[in-house]
Amino acid sequence: MIASGIITQLRIGRPQPLPGHPMLSAYRRQPVSGPVAVHALGLEGDQVGNTRVHGGPEKAIYAYPVSGYAAWMAEFPALADRFHLGAMGENLAVDGVDETSLCLGDVIRCGTATLQIAQIREPCSTFAAAMGTTRVVKAMTRSGRCGWYFRVLEGGAIAPGDGHDVIERPNPAWPISRFTPIAAGKAGRVEELTELAGLPGLSAYWRAKLARRLADQQ
């Protein structure tokens, strides 16, 4: 196995008021015992509030590493009680893997579903509202503790305790942690941007964004 983790929690949500945020949001997802069916747009019963920027085939399921929470608590000790499983609005809390051990485009078996890492999570005002401060937005961008979004290659079902097993790795040179500073606009040679723009499995959104950056450098 290339890299293997465990689904510690499985969480779904429905849009509801979020203090400090102008729109309904499903950010505060709740744990379920599972198994939960997986379809092209994510987990059965899971919804999003703002469909303009959230959800869709290439943001079908959001995963966050359990190990990331310790660093958040260390960076924001006054907010430590807020950084518990689910605090990132994730669908899957995953133990045993993180942004350094997973690569863009990784194909992953979770339960009986087959998923693919399509892109990273970019922090937004919903995250700031949930945490009660805008400082966390820059902190996520700076640190790269962002988690990852999946597209669904093959539906099935996922339950807590299922594996998060990488079964194919088309882009071994591109761990998520290498991509995050480039996504933040703080790194990226022309050669890297060109490679990324054609990376198998990368979302169409990021392909287009990288193509624009390349055009700006011409």
Coordinates of C-alpha atoms in Angstrom, one line a residue, residues 119-217:
Q119 CA -7.7 19.9 -5.3
I120 CA -6.9 21.6 -1.9
R121 CA -9.3 23.5 0.3
E122 CA -9.0 27.3 0.1
P123 CA -10.0 29.1 3.3
C124 CA -13.0 31.5 3.1
S125 CA -15.2 33.7 5.2
T126 CA -17.2 30.7 6.3
F127 CA -14.1 29.3 8.0
A128 CA -13.4 32.7 9.6
A129 CA -17.0 32.9 10.9
A130 CA -16.9 29.4 12.3
M131 CA -13.6 30.1 14.2
G132 CA -14.6 33.6 15.2
T133 CA -11.6 35.3 13.7
T134 CA -10.3 36.2 10.2
R135 CA -6.7 35.3 11.4
V136 CA -7.3 31.7 10.7
V137 CA -7.8 32.3 6.9
K138 CA -4.2 33.6 6.4
A139 CA -2.9 30.9 8.8
M140 CA -4.3 28.1 6.7
T141 CA -2.9 29.6 3.5
R142 CA 0.5 30.1 5.2
S143 CA 0.7 26.8 6.9
G144 CA -0.8 24.5 4.2
R145 CA -2.9 22.8 6.8
C146 CA -5.8 22.8 4.3
G147 CA -7.0 19.2 3.8
W148 CA -8.1 17.9 0.4
Y149 CA -11.2 17.6 -1.8
F150 CA -12.2 14.5 -3.6
R151 CA -14.0 13.7 -6.8
V152 CA -15.9 10.4 -6.9
L153 CA -14.6 7.9 -9.4
E154 CA -16.8 5.1 -8.3
G155 CA -19.7 5.3 -5.8
G156 CA -20.2 2.9 -2.9
A157 CA -20.5 3.4 0.8
I158 CA -18.2 4.7 3.6
A159 CA -18.4 4.1 7.3
P160 CA -16.3 5.3 10.3
G161 CA -13.3 2.9 10.7
D162 CA -13.0 2.3 7.0
G163 CA -9.6 2.7 5.4
H164 CA -8.3 5.7 3.4
D165 CA -6.0 3.7 1.2
V166 CA -4.0 5.1 -1.8
I167 CA -4.3 2.6 -4.5
E168 CA -2.9 4.6 -7.4
R169 CA -0.4 7.5 -7.4
P170 CA -0.1 9.2 -10.8
N171 CA 1.8 12.2 -9.5
P172 CA 4.4 11.0 -6.9
A173 CA 6.4 14.3 -7.3
W174 CA 3.5 16.4 -6.2
P175 CA 2.6 16.0 -2.5
I176 CA -0.1 18.4 -1.5
S177 CA 2.5 20.2 0.7
R178 CA 4.5 21.1 -2.4
F179 CA 1.5 22.5 -4.1
T180 CA 0.1 24.7 -1.3
P181 CA 2.8 27.5 -1.4
I182 CA 2.3 27.6 -5.2
A183 CA -1.5 27.8 -4.7
A184 CA -0.8 30.7 -2.3
G185 CA 1.1 32.5 -5.0
K186 CA 4.4 32.4 -3.0
A187 CA 6.3 30.0 -5.2
G188 CA 6.2 28.3 -8.6
R189 CA 8.7 28.5 -11.5
V190 CA 7.3 28.5 -15.0
E191 CA 8.4 24.9 -15.4
E192 CA 6.4 23.9 -12.3
L193 CA 3.3 25.8 -13.3
T194 CA 3.4 24.2 -16.7
E195 CA 3.7 20.7 -15.2
L196 CA 0.9 21.4 -12.7
A197 CA -1.4 22.7 -15.4
G198 CA -1.3 19.3 -17.1
L199 CA -1.3 17.2 -14.0
P200 CA -3.5 14.1 -14.2
G201 CA -6.4 14.3 -11.8
L202 CA -6.0 18.0 -10.9
S203 CA -9.4 19.9 -11.0
A204 CA -10.4 21.9 -14.0
Y205 CA -10.6 25.0 -11.7
W206 CA -6.9 24.8 -10.9
R207 CA -5.9 23.9 -14.4
A208 CA -7.5 27.1 -15.6
K209 CA -6.1 29.2 -12.7
L210 CA -2.6 27.9 -13.4
A211 CA -3.0 28.5 -17.1
R212 CA -3.9 32.2 -16.4
R213 CA -0.8 32.6 -14.2
L214 CA 1.3 31.2 -17.0
A215 CA -0.2 33.6 -19.5
D216 CA 0.5 36.5 -17.2
Q217 CA 4.2 35.5 -17.1

